Amino acid sequence: MLAGMSLGTELKRFSRGVMPRIALVTIILMPLLYGAMYLWAFWNPFGEVNKVPVALVNIDRGAMVQGKELNAGDQVSQALLDSGELDLHVVSPAEAAQGVSDGTYYFSLTLPENFSEAVASPTSDNPHKAQLQFTFNDVNNYLATIIGQNAAQQVLGQVGATIGAQSVETVLLGLTDAGAGLKQAADGAQELSAGMTTANDGAAQLASGSKTLADNMVTARDGAATLAGGTAQLSAGIDTATGGVLALTDGLGQLDVGAGQLGNGATELSGGVTQVVDTLNVLGDTQAQATQLVSQAVAALRLNPDPVSQQIANALVPAQDILRTQGFSESTMGQLAELKSGAQQLAYQLGDPSSTFRAGLSAAVGGGGELRSGLVQLRDGGQEVNAGAQTLSSGLVQLTDGSFELATGAAQLAEGTPKLQAGASELATKLGEGSGQVPSWTDEQRTAAAQTLSSPVELQETYKNRAATFGTGFAPFFLPLALFVGGIITWMLLKPLQNRPIANGLGALRVVLASYWPALLIGVCQVIVMYVVVHFGVGLHATHVAGTIGFLILITGTYMALIQAFNAIFGVSVGRVVTLAFLMLQLVSAGGIYPVETTAKPFQIIHPFDPMTYAVNGLRQLTVGGIDSRLWVSIAVLSGVLIASLTASSLAARRNRQWTMDRLHPPIEV
C-alpha cells in the first residue's frame, strides 16, 4: 500500500542533471505562465484606454453669437485634452487620415468647421446638432474600434454636457437680452403710467383753461335765476288774470240760456273786472305781465266784431294805457276806480234788456268761446315758460360748477400728455427691440430647437475597412494561433531532425529541409481545410481570398520552421516546453485582441519582436481590406523569421553530427 504512495523512479529521474531539474521547474511554472501572465497582460485593458493613441482634429472656425465670438471647438478640444481619457494627439486633417490609415492612430476625432455654428444654432432659424466625427479603421485593431465606440459615447456625454451648457447659455443670453429690453419696456410703461396719472389729475383741472367760459357761465347762471323769478311771477299773474277772463267767457257762454240771466252775467263780469283791478294791484312789480295780459284781452275782444266785445275792449283800453304809461301809482288808482265804475255801468248796460248790448249779446257768446281758448293757451304757455326757465336755471348752475372743474383739469391734462407721449414712444421702441431679440420659430423650428437643446451633440461615425462581424474582426488573431497550435501538434508527430540523413552525412540544410517539407505540406493542408471551413461554414469572407490563403501558408511555414528550430536547438522535450512558453508570449504581446498599448509595459516592449504581431497585421489587411505598407512589412518579417529559423535548425543539425551520451540517453524524453 505504501508502495502505491511512493514517488518511484519517475520523478527521481528529474533529479539527475541540470536540464531535468529545469524541465521540472518549467512544468511546475507552466500553468503560472499561461494563467498569471495572461491575467497580467490583460488585467485591466479598458482602464488603460488613455494609452490608446487617437488623432484629434479641430478645424472649427468659430461663430458670432449675440455680438460675441464663440470658439466651441477650442473649448471642447482643450476639455478633452485635460480629461486625459484618451492619448490624444492634435494633428491636421491630412495627418489624421494618414495616421488612421497606417495604424499610427487607432481612430480619429474631428471637430468640423461648423461646430461652433451648430452650438449656437438653437438661437437661429435653423437649429441643428453639432457633430463629433469619429473615423475608425478595423485594420488597426477590431477591439480598438469597439473601445473607440465606447470612448465616443463617453466623449459624447462629456462634450454634450459642455456644449449643452453652452447651448443653453446661448439661448438664455438671447432671452436675457430680450428680458433687458422688456425691462426697459417695463420702465417705459411705468413712465407711461405716471404720465397717465398726471393726465388724469390734469383732467380734474380742465376748467382752468376755460376760465372765460366759466366766468360767462356765472353771468348766464345769474341771468337765468332772474329770468326764472320773473317767469314765476308772470305765470302767477297770468293764472290770476286768466281766471277772471275765463269766468267772463263762461258767463258769456251762459247768455244763451236766457235773457234773464244776461244781467247776472253782466254783474259777474263787473265782479271779474273788479277782480282784475284788484289783481293788478297785487301784481305790483309785474307791470309788464299785467300789461301783456290786458293787451291780450283787448286783442281777443277786438277780434269779436260784436258791439259788446268792442265796448269791453274800449273799456279796457284806458287800463292798458295806464299800465303802459303810469303804472300802479296812487295817481292811477282813481282811474282804476273809474274803470271799476265803468264796469258797473257796463253791468247795467248788460242787465237792461233794452240796452244796445243785449241786442248783440248773442254774437258776443260765440266770440267768448274763442277768447276762452286763447286764455287757456296763454295760461298753459305761461306755466311752460316758467317750468323751462326753472330747468334752465338749475342746469346752468350745474353747468357753471362743471365748467370750473373742467377748466382746472384741462391745465393738468395739458402738462401730462407730453409725458404720456414720451413714455408711449419709449415703450414702443423697447418692446420692438425686445421682440426682435426673442426667437420667432415655426412649429418645426421649435421642435428642432428642443431636440438640439436636449441633445446638442451627435456622433458621426465613419468606418474604413469595417469588419462585418465580431468573428471577422478577431479572425486575424485566432487563425495564426490555430496554425501555431497545429505546428506544435505536427512536430509532436514528426521528428524535427531525422537521424538517417544526418548519419548519411547530408548537408545540414538538406537535413533540415528533409524534415521540414513534410511538416510544411501538413501545414498547407491545415490552411486549406481551415479556410474552407471558416469561409463556407462560419462565414468569414475575406476581402482578398487568394492573398489571405497565401499569407496563411506563409504563416504556417514560418511557425513550422520556428517550432522546428526550438526542437532542434533545445531538443524535443525542452523544445516543446519552450514552444509553449513562446506561444504564451505571442498571445499577450501580439496585440491581436486588445490594443498593445493597454497591456503591461514588458509586453509592449516585446510586441515589435513578436512574429504573431506581423501575422495579425497582415491578416487584418487581407481579410477586411486597406492594404498598405504593413502587409509588406509583415511578409518581410515572417519571411525573415522563416529563413532565420531554418538557419538555426541547420546549425543545430550540424551540431548533431556528433553523438554524445546525452543524445543516446537523453535526460528528458517526451
XYZ file of C-alpha atoms in Angstrom:
670
model
C 0.000 0.000 0.000
C 2.868 2.326 0.814
C 4.441 1.394 -2.487
C 1.383 2.856 -4.189
C 2.108 6.149 -2.465
C 5.786 6.115 -3.396
C 7.083 8.720 -5.835
C 9.028 5.946 -7.548
C 11.676 6.485 -10.134
C 9.531 8.621 -12.476
C 10.221 11.860 -10.611
C 13.635 10.765 -9.361
C 14.964 10.838 -12.867
C 14.334 14.582 -12.945
C 16.796 14.997 -10.078
C 19.746 13.911 -12.173
C 21.362 16.726 -14.092
C 20.575 20.359 -14.725
C 18.186 20.037 -17.669
C 15.837 17.584 -15.951
C 15.613 19.917 -12.993
C 14.989 22.901 -15.273
C 12.348 20.900 -17.083
C 10.626 20.007 -13.825
C 10.608 23.606 -12.688
C 9.305 24.667 -16.098
C 6.475 22.144 -15.909
C 5.541 23.450 -12.480
C 5.637 27.050 -13.672
C 3.800 26.438 -16.974
C 0.239 26.988 -15.559
C 1.562 30.104 -13.892
C 2.941 31.225 -17.246
C -0.374 30.736 -19.003
C -2.551 31.864 -16.124
C -0.729 34.667 -14.348
C 0.965 36.076 -17.429
C -2.282 36.222 -19.376
C -4.097 37.876 -16.487
C -1.220 40.274 -16.004
C -1.170 41.220 -19.657
C -4.920 41.814 -19.863
C -5.670 42.719 -16.252
C -7.498 45.990 -16.960
C -7.318 46.903 -20.656
C -10.317 49.229 -20.511
C -8.668 51.076 -17.664
C -5.706 51.747 -19.924
C -7.674 53.367 -22.718
C -5.862 56.605 -22.001
C -2.801 54.971 -23.560
C -4.523 54.351 -26.899
C -3.190 56.875 -29.436
C -6.006 58.876 -31.038
C -5.829 61.716 -33.550
C -7.649 64.915 -32.582
C -8.508 67.358 -35.357
C -10.008 70.769 -34.616
C -10.934 72.763 -37.716
C -13.778 74.713 -36.106
C -13.830 78.250 -37.488
C -15.885 79.732 -34.622
C -19.059 81.802 -34.764
C -20.521 85.105 -33.592
C -23.331 84.840 -31.032
C -25.101 87.920 -29.687
C -22.170 90.015 -30.830
C -19.648 87.794 -29.027
C -17.159 85.356 -30.529
C -17.764 81.680 -29.748
C -14.981 79.084 -30.183
C -16.687 75.903 -29.011
C -14.175 73.737 -30.881
C -11.264 75.112 -28.864
C -13.206 74.664 -25.632
C -14.099 71.056 -26.376
C -10.619 70.241 -27.662
C -8.990 71.616 -24.547
C -11.513 69.865 -22.295
C -10.756 66.517 -23.977
C -7.016 67.051 -23.648
C -7.363 67.999 -19.995
C -9.533 64.960 -19.240
C -6.712 62.546 -20.157
C -9.229 59.838 -21.049
C -7.512 59.204 -24.382
C -3.975 59.631 -25.650
C -4.977 62.478 -27.920
C -2.614 63.936 -30.495
C -3.626 67.251 -32.062
C -2.902 66.924 -35.769
C -4.069 68.249 -39.110
C -6.834 66.516 -41.098
C -4.291 65.067 -43.533
C -2.096 63.745 -40.728
C -5.108 62.224 -39.012
C -6.279 60.485 -42.176
C -2.810 59.106 -42.847
C -2.324 58.059 -39.228
C -5.631 56.182 -39.053
C -4.852 54.540 -42.362
C -1.356 53.306 -41.453
C -2.088 52.446 -37.823
C -0.282 55.343 -36.168
C -3.630 56.196 -34.572
C -6.360 53.689 -33.870
C -9.064 56.201 -34.726
C -9.562 59.942 -35.084
C -11.894 62.542 -33.578
C -12.695 65.621 -35.655
C -14.448 68.840 -34.655
C -15.792 70.116 -38.009
C -15.705 73.670 -39.343
C -19.300 74.454 -38.375
C -19.043 73.103 -34.825
C -19.461 76.494 -33.094
C -22.136 77.492 -35.577
C -24.111 74.356 -34.713
C -23.656 75.019 -30.995
C -25.138 78.483 -31.467
C -27.869 77.293 -33.843
C -30.651 76.989 -31.192
C -30.951 80.786 -31.334
C -31.166 80.851 -35.130
C -33.844 79.908 -37.646
C -32.027 76.638 -38.393
C -31.438 74.730 -35.119
C -29.241 71.663 -35.675
C -26.937 69.468 -33.650
C -23.172 69.803 -33.516
C -21.298 66.763 -34.805
C -18.377 64.809 -33.416
C -16.826 62.948 -36.327
C -15.135 59.652 -35.433
C -13.225 57.683 -38.037
C -12.356 54.047 -37.301
C -10.225 51.541 -39.184
C -10.720 47.882 -38.271
C -7.422 47.056 -39.942
C -5.671 48.614 -36.957
C -7.474 46.573 -34.317
C -11.071 45.447 -34.214
C -11.315 45.733 -30.452
C -9.753 49.185 -30.690
C -12.784 50.136 -32.770
C -15.054 48.754 -30.045
C -13.079 50.685 -27.442
C -13.271 53.740 -29.674
C -17.046 53.399 -29.934
C -17.331 53.212 -26.157
C -14.980 56.149 -25.832
C -17.069 58.016 -28.385
C -20.120 57.637 -26.166
C -18.163 58.889 -23.177
C -16.786 61.787 -25.175
C -20.290 62.473 -26.442
C -21.544 62.659 -22.881
C -18.684 64.893 -21.791
C -18.942 67.163 -24.794
C -22.728 67.092 -24.581
C -22.556 68.383 -21.025
C -20.147 71.157 -22.012
C -21.909 72.069 -25.233
C -25.333 71.588 -23.667
C -24.455 74.224 -21.103
C -23.032 76.391 -23.885
C -26.198 75.989 -25.987
C -28.500 76.727 -23.086
C -26.302 79.675 -22.125
C -26.556 80.950 -25.691
C -30.342 80.706 -25.635
C -30.509 82.220 -22.164
C -28.219 85.010 -23.302
C -30.693 85.905 -26.023
C -33.564 85.655 -23.579
C -31.604 87.723 -21.054
C -31.015 90.415 -23.645
C -34.662 90.195 -24.587
C -35.525 90.405 -20.910
C -33.353 93.512 -20.581
C -35.228 95.061 -23.487
C -38.523 94.075 -21.923
C -37.291 95.530 -18.608
C -36.611 98.795 -20.364
C -40.040 98.498 -21.931
C -41.488 97.980 -18.473
C -39.701 101.112 -17.284
C -41.206 102.958 -20.205
C -44.595 101.548 -19.302
C -44.065 102.778 -15.763
C -43.379 106.249 -17.078
C -46.434 105.905 -19.267
C -48.457 105.014 -16.203
C -47.070 108.015 -14.334
C -47.923 110.208 -17.291
C -51.401 108.788 -17.374
C -51.792 109.606 -13.665
C -50.696 113.142 -14.324
C -53.107 113.312 -17.234
C -55.944 112.103 -15.029
C -55.064 114.674 -12.399
C -54.937 117.286 -15.120
C -58.374 116.324 -16.297
C -59.718 117.417 -12.899
C -58.334 120.905 -13.585
C -59.525 121.175 -17.153
C -61.673 124.243 -16.401
C -58.594 126.385 -15.662
C -58.023 126.570 -19.372
C -61.661 127.567 -19.843
C -61.837 130.358 -17.249
C -63.540 132.739 -19.633
C -66.257 130.200 -20.251
C -66.685 129.705 -16.527
C -66.978 133.481 -15.939
C -69.595 133.798 -18.675
C -71.393 130.840 -17.243
C -71.700 132.715 -13.935
C -73.355 135.606 -15.746
C -75.643 133.214 -17.574
C -76.476 131.458 -14.342
C -77.417 134.726 -12.596
C -79.496 135.871 -15.578
C -81.246 132.552 -15.682
C -82.080 132.848 -11.997
C -83.572 136.326 -12.576
C -85.455 135.022 -15.589
C -86.790 132.114 -13.550
C -88.044 134.536 -10.875
C -89.776 136.730 -13.474
C -91.378 133.835 -15.271
C -92.669 132.521 -11.993
C -94.339 135.851 -11.258
C -95.584 136.088 -14.831
C -97.096 132.629 -14.647
C -98.813 133.509 -11.380
C -100.158 136.768 -12.799
C -101.395 135.057 -15.948
C -103.123 132.448 -13.840
C -104.808 135.193 -11.796
C -105.686 137.322 -14.854
C -106.996 134.461 -16.952
C -109.083 133.261 -14.040
C -111.351 136.308 -14.234
C -111.408 136.334 -18.013
C -112.214 132.632 -18.131
C -115.018 133.334 -15.703
C -116.098 136.093 -18.102
C -116.111 133.721 -21.044
C -118.027 131.197 -19.004
C -120.550 133.899 -18.245
C -120.807 134.731 -21.939
C -121.478 131.088 -22.603
C -124.430 131.246 -20.266
C -126.008 134.224 -22.085
C -127.661 131.804 -24.461
C -129.603 130.304 -21.556
C -131.859 133.295 -21.366
C -132.025 136.981 -21.431
C -132.864 136.855 -17.753
C -129.511 135.521 -16.880
C -127.658 138.110 -19.009
C -127.874 140.677 -16.275
C -126.420 138.260 -13.823
C -123.604 137.631 -16.308
C -123.022 141.372 -16.535
C -122.853 141.529 -12.789
C -120.338 138.681 -12.760
C -118.414 140.497 -15.460
C -118.338 143.558 -13.309
C -117.081 141.415 -10.456
C -114.481 139.949 -12.789
C -113.318 143.430 -13.776
C -113.144 144.360 -10.163
C -111.085 141.199 -9.540
C -108.810 142.097 -12.403
C -108.259 145.522 -10.970
C -107.564 144.035 -7.569
C -105.231 141.525 -9.131
C -103.361 144.282 -10.921
C -102.941 145.988 -7.601
C -101.459 142.757 -6.195
C -99.100 142.194 -9.064
C -97.140 145.325 -8.177
C -93.751 144.800 -9.804
C -95.289 142.613 -12.533
C -96.488 145.634 -14.548
C -95.174 144.170 -17.773
C -97.007 140.884 -17.230
C -100.259 142.693 -16.399
C -99.855 144.951 -19.393
C -99.363 141.914 -21.623
C -102.393 140.224 -20.037
C -104.621 143.247 -20.601
C -103.229 143.669 -24.117
C -104.028 140.062 -24.932
C -107.560 140.541 -23.508
C -108.083 143.680 -25.564
C -106.766 141.962 -28.661
C -109.017 138.970 -28.065
C -112.084 141.222 -27.660
C -111.157 143.202 -30.777
C -111.286 140.001 -32.751
C -115.033 139.722 -31.947
C -116.966 142.138 -34.134
C -119.990 142.368 -31.881
C -120.569 145.754 -30.238
C -120.470 144.405 -26.701
C -116.964 142.971 -27.154
C -115.881 146.207 -28.708
C -117.289 148.148 -25.779
C -115.468 145.893 -23.315
C -112.276 146.317 -25.296
C -112.762 150.062 -25.293
C -113.298 149.886 -21.551
C -110.017 148.006 -21.086
C -108.023 150.364 -23.292
C -107.694 153.041 -20.590
C -106.387 150.377 -18.175
C -103.962 149.247 -20.846
C -102.747 152.789 -21.387
C -102.431 153.358 -17.681
C -100.352 150.200 -17.276
C -98.119 151.228 -20.154
C -97.558 154.818 -19.082
C -98.250 155.376 -15.449
C -98.055 152.006 -13.768
C -99.656 151.270 -10.469
C -99.081 154.657 -8.746
C -101.565 156.399 -6.484
C -102.461 158.752 -9.304
C -103.778 155.861 -11.300
C -105.838 154.340 -8.590
C -108.554 156.855 -9.296
C -108.592 155.814 -12.889
C -108.833 152.220 -11.797
C -111.772 153.247 -9.668
C -113.263 154.837 -12.741
C -112.603 151.542 -14.526
C -114.422 149.783 -11.806
C -117.292 152.293 -12.086
C -117.334 151.803 -15.808
C -117.580 148.078 -15.259
C -120.528 148.641 -13.044
C -122.051 150.843 -15.715
C -121.364 148.081 -18.128
C -123.192 145.654 -15.837
C -126.105 147.985 -16.017
C -125.968 148.038 -19.756
C -125.840 144.321 -19.801
C -128.587 143.919 -17.228
C -131.026 146.167 -19.061
C -132.847 144.116 -21.651
C -133.491 147.212 -23.720
C -129.872 148.185 -23.954
C -127.990 148.053 -27.182
C -125.588 145.482 -25.724
C -128.345 142.938 -25.200
C -129.052 143.036 -28.854
C -125.556 141.984 -29.740
C -125.157 139.618 -26.844
C -125.784 136.536 -28.883
C -122.981 137.465 -31.194
C -120.681 138.047 -28.193
C -121.325 134.496 -26.883
C -119.690 132.992 -29.956
C -116.620 135.202 -29.587
C -116.353 134.291 -25.894
C -115.500 130.674 -26.789
C -112.552 131.738 -28.872
C -111.453 134.115 -26.102
C -111.566 131.260 -23.603
C -109.390 129.056 -25.841
C -106.817 131.827 -26.224
C -106.773 132.481 -22.499
C -106.262 128.789 -21.727
C -103.343 128.695 -24.172
C -101.989 131.856 -22.585
C -102.129 130.274 -19.118
C -100.580 126.961 -20.200
C -97.849 128.755 -22.132
C -97.009 130.837 -19.105
C -96.695 127.724 -17.000
C -94.461 126.009 -19.593
C -92.248 129.075 -19.843
C -91.912 129.125 -16.084
C -91.025 125.394 -15.932
C -88.433 125.776 -18.705
C -86.928 128.822 -17.010
C -86.610 126.891 -13.738
C -84.952 123.932 -15.520
C -82.647 126.284 -17.403
C -81.620 127.974 -14.179
C -80.886 124.656 -12.423
C -78.946 123.315 -15.418
C -76.903 126.488 -15.698
C -75.942 126.178 -12.032
C -74.620 122.639 -12.601
C -73.007 123.613 -15.894
C -71.238 126.508 -14.210
C -69.853 124.230 -11.470
C -68.701 121.707 -14.083
C -67.046 124.400 -16.144
C -64.842 125.303 -13.201
C -63.791 121.639 -12.734
C -63.243 121.290 -16.481
C -61.007 124.337 -16.619
C -58.887 123.092 -13.685
C -58.384 119.582 -15.129
C -57.557 120.855 -18.585
C -54.389 122.538 -17.332
C -53.092 119.375 -15.657
C -54.042 117.280 -18.664
C -52.026 119.598 -20.877
C -48.996 119.066 -18.636
C -49.367 115.260 -18.529
C -49.921 114.498 -22.176
C -46.283 115.246 -23.253
C -45.032 112.770 -20.662
C -47.614 110.277 -21.832
C -46.435 110.652 -25.401
C -42.752 110.281 -24.455
C -43.436 107.199 -22.325
C -45.538 105.602 -25.023
C -42.811 106.224 -27.585
C -40.129 104.655 -25.375
C -42.404 101.716 -24.604
C -42.968 101.053 -28.292
C -39.233 101.290 -29.026
C -38.128 98.978 -26.232
C -40.843 96.449 -26.899
C -39.783 96.420 -30.539
C -36.181 95.804 -29.538
C -37.160 93.112 -27.046
C -39.405 91.326 -29.509
C -36.598 91.370 -32.057
C -34.305 89.561 -29.629
C -36.807 86.833 -28.790
C -36.653 83.955 -31.351
C -39.650 83.585 -33.597
C -39.906 79.925 -34.570
C -42.287 77.780 -36.544
C -43.522 74.519 -35.034
C -40.802 72.619 -36.902
C -38.098 75.043 -35.805
C -39.292 74.911 -32.213
C -39.185 71.104 -32.281
C -35.688 71.155 -33.802
C -34.526 73.646 -31.181
C -35.897 71.468 -28.372
C -34.163 68.387 -29.786
C -30.934 70.305 -30.213
C -31.011 71.619 -26.659
C -31.882 68.208 -25.207
C -29.036 66.533 -27.138
C -26.807 69.239 -28.657
C -24.122 66.869 -29.997
C -24.390 63.798 -32.176
C -21.867 61.263 -33.374
C -20.925 60.918 -36.993
C -19.012 57.653 -37.258
C -17.050 56.712 -40.347
C -15.601 53.239 -40.754
C -12.765 52.259 -43.026
C -12.325 48.598 -43.876
C -15.009 47.625 -41.401
C -15.205 44.048 -40.182
C -18.615 42.623 -40.903
C -18.834 40.625 -37.670
C -17.082 40.152 -34.358
C -15.556 36.934 -35.687
C -14.243 38.709 -38.750
C -12.526 41.237 -36.516
C -10.805 38.572 -34.409
C -10.040 36.086 -37.199
C -6.566 37.652 -37.822
C -5.662 36.647 -34.264
C -7.295 33.233 -33.969
C -6.163 31.884 -37.349
C -2.404 32.321 -36.621
C -2.999 30.907 -33.136
C -4.639 27.849 -34.667
C -1.757 27.401 -37.087
C 0.795 27.680 -34.278
C -1.063 25.026 -32.280
C -1.255 22.968 -35.467
C 2.518 23.310 -35.817
C 3.039 22.110 -32.221
C 0.927 19.024 -32.878
C 2.631 18.394 -36.214
C 6.081 18.372 -34.661
C 4.793 16.026 -31.987
C 4.209 13.537 -34.778
C 7.234 14.343 -36.893
C 10.878 14.469 -35.905
C 12.371 17.896 -36.133
C 15.609 16.447 -37.489
C 15.697 12.970 -38.977
C 18.666 10.835 -37.877
C 19.197 8.941 -41.112
C 20.035 11.952 -43.290
C 22.409 13.119 -40.575
C 24.016 9.676 -40.383
C 24.364 9.574 -44.144
C 26.367 12.763 -43.987
C 23.940 15.002 -45.876
C 24.381 18.736 -45.629
C 22.816 20.428 -42.652
C 20.335 22.435 -44.769
C 19.278 19.348 -46.668
C 18.771 17.543 -43.366
C 16.578 20.389 -42.135
C 14.598 20.607 -45.372
C 14.121 16.851 -45.447
C 12.313 17.116 -42.119
C 10.659 20.493 -42.869
C 8.951 19.677 -46.177
C 6.607 17.029 -44.731
C 5.629 19.379 -41.933
C 5.083 22.237 -44.395
C 2.861 20.019 -46.537
C 0.777 19.175 -43.494
C 0.643 22.859 -42.640
C -0.597 23.737 -46.138
C -3.316 21.119 -45.779
C -4.238 22.621 -42.400
C -4.537 26.055 -44.010
C -6.752 24.858 -46.843
C -9.056 22.827 -44.632
C -9.303 25.594 -42.023
C -10.042 28.340 -44.546
C -12.642 26.298 -46.414
C -14.484 25.607 -43.156
C -14.350 29.186 -41.823
C -15.320 30.587 -45.222
C -18.231 28.331 -46.106
C -19.157 27.062 -42.659
C -18.534 30.007 -40.341
C -18.983 32.834 -42.831
C -15.592 34.533 -42.955
C -15.434 36.346 -46.300
C -12.004 37.815 -46.743
C -11.595 40.829 -48.998
C -8.588 39.207 -50.691
C -9.211 35.454 -50.654
C -6.129 34.346 -52.575
C -3.899 36.709 -50.675
C -5.336 35.501 -47.375
C -4.691 31.853 -48.236
C -1.178 32.625 -49.469
C -0.385 34.645 -46.343
C -1.736 31.842 -44.125
C 0.613 29.441 -45.906
C 3.480 31.846 -45.178
C 2.414 31.962 -41.521
C 2.219 28.190 -41.153
C 5.546 27.831 -42.971
C 7.148 30.307 -40.569
C 5.669 28.650 -37.491
C 6.704 25.174 -38.703
C 10.262 26.405 -39.173
C 10.269 28.250 -35.827
C 8.956 25.272 -33.841
C 11.403 23.010 -35.693
C 14.229 25.316 -34.652
C 13.146 25.239 -30.969
C 13.082 21.435 -31.060
C 16.381 21.220 -32.939
C 18.200 23.627 -30.656
C 16.805 22.588 -27.251
C 15.870 19.022 -28.032
C 12.402 17.684 -28.442
C 11.435 17.650 -24.759
C 12.758 21.072 -23.782
C 11.911 22.469 -27.179
C 8.250 21.692 -26.684
C 8.256 23.476 -23.356
C 9.990 26.464 -24.904
C 7.440 26.415 -27.727
C 4.519 26.544 -25.302
C 6.159 29.388 -23.376
C 6.827 31.252 -26.618
C 3.203 30.766 -27.624
C 2.104 32.468 -24.433
C 4.418 35.396 -25.057
C 2.988 35.775 -28.548
C -0.586 35.769 -27.322
C -0.095 38.571 -24.832
C 2.224 40.770 -26.905
C 0.847 40.425 -30.451
C -1.959 42.965 -29.956
C -4.390 40.576 -31.577
C -7.164 41.143 -29.048
C -6.651 44.420 -27.183
C -4.511 47.276 -28.405
C -0.977 46.555 -27.240
C -0.898 49.962 -25.522
C -3.422 48.640 -22.978
C -1.183 45.705 -21.928
C 1.618 45.676 -19.380
C 4.772 47.530 -20.327
C 7.005 44.414 -20.822
C 4.619 43.098 -23.448
C 4.641 46.422 -25.256
C 8.427 46.057 -25.487
C 8.127 42.512 -26.831
C 5.405 43.494 -29.327
C 7.694 44.567 -32.231
C 9.702 41.335 -31.928
C 6.710 39.004 -31.834
C 6.180 37.091 -35.123
C 2.450 36.840 -34.376
C 2.287 40.680 -34.393
C 3.040 40.657 -38.104
C 0.847 37.638 -38.757
C -2.089 39.518 -37.217
C -1.281 42.784 -39.034
C -1.068 41.108 -42.422
C -4.255 39.098 -41.999
C -6.202 42.175 -40.903
C -5.440 43.926 -44.150
C -6.141 40.873 -46.276
C -9.437 39.977 -44.590
C -11.064 43.419 -44.209
C -9.120 45.430 -46.826
C -6.972 48.531 -46.671
C -3.642 47.163 -47.779
C -0.665 49.356 -47.011
C 2.987 49.009 -46.092
C 2.169 46.960 -43.015
C 1.332 43.963 -45.195
C 4.664 44.108 -46.982
C 6.497 44.583 -43.693
C 4.649 41.561 -42.291
C 5.591 39.432 -45.289
C 9.196 40.540 -44.986
C 9.380 39.870 -41.222
C 7.719 36.449 -41.431
C 9.961 35.514 -44.338
C 12.946 36.648 -42.314
C 11.826 34.563 -39.304
C 11.333 31.582 -41.637
C 14.839 31.905 -43.038
C 16.360 32.532 -39.615
C 14.562 29.501 -38.182
C 15.760 27.241 -40.977
C 19.297 28.591 -40.472
C 19.148 27.925 -36.735
C 17.873 24.413 -37.392
C 20.741 23.875 -39.866
C 23.274 24.904 -37.229
C 21.656 22.511 -34.777
C 21.739 19.749 -37.382
C 25.462 20.304 -37.900
C 25.976 20.047 -34.153
C 24.008 16.812 -34.093
C 26.506 15.075 -36.379
C 28.392 14.158 -33.209
C 26.795 11.555 -30.972
C 27.041 12.080 -27.254
C 25.757 10.241 -24.214
C 23.028 12.833 -23.838
C 21.811 12.083 -27.371
C 21.990 8.347 -26.791
C 20.375 8.621 -23.381
C 18.568 11.967 -23.218
C 17.902 13.112 -19.661
C 14.340 14.083 -20.613
C 12.123 12.227 -23.049
C 8.664 13.194 -24.097
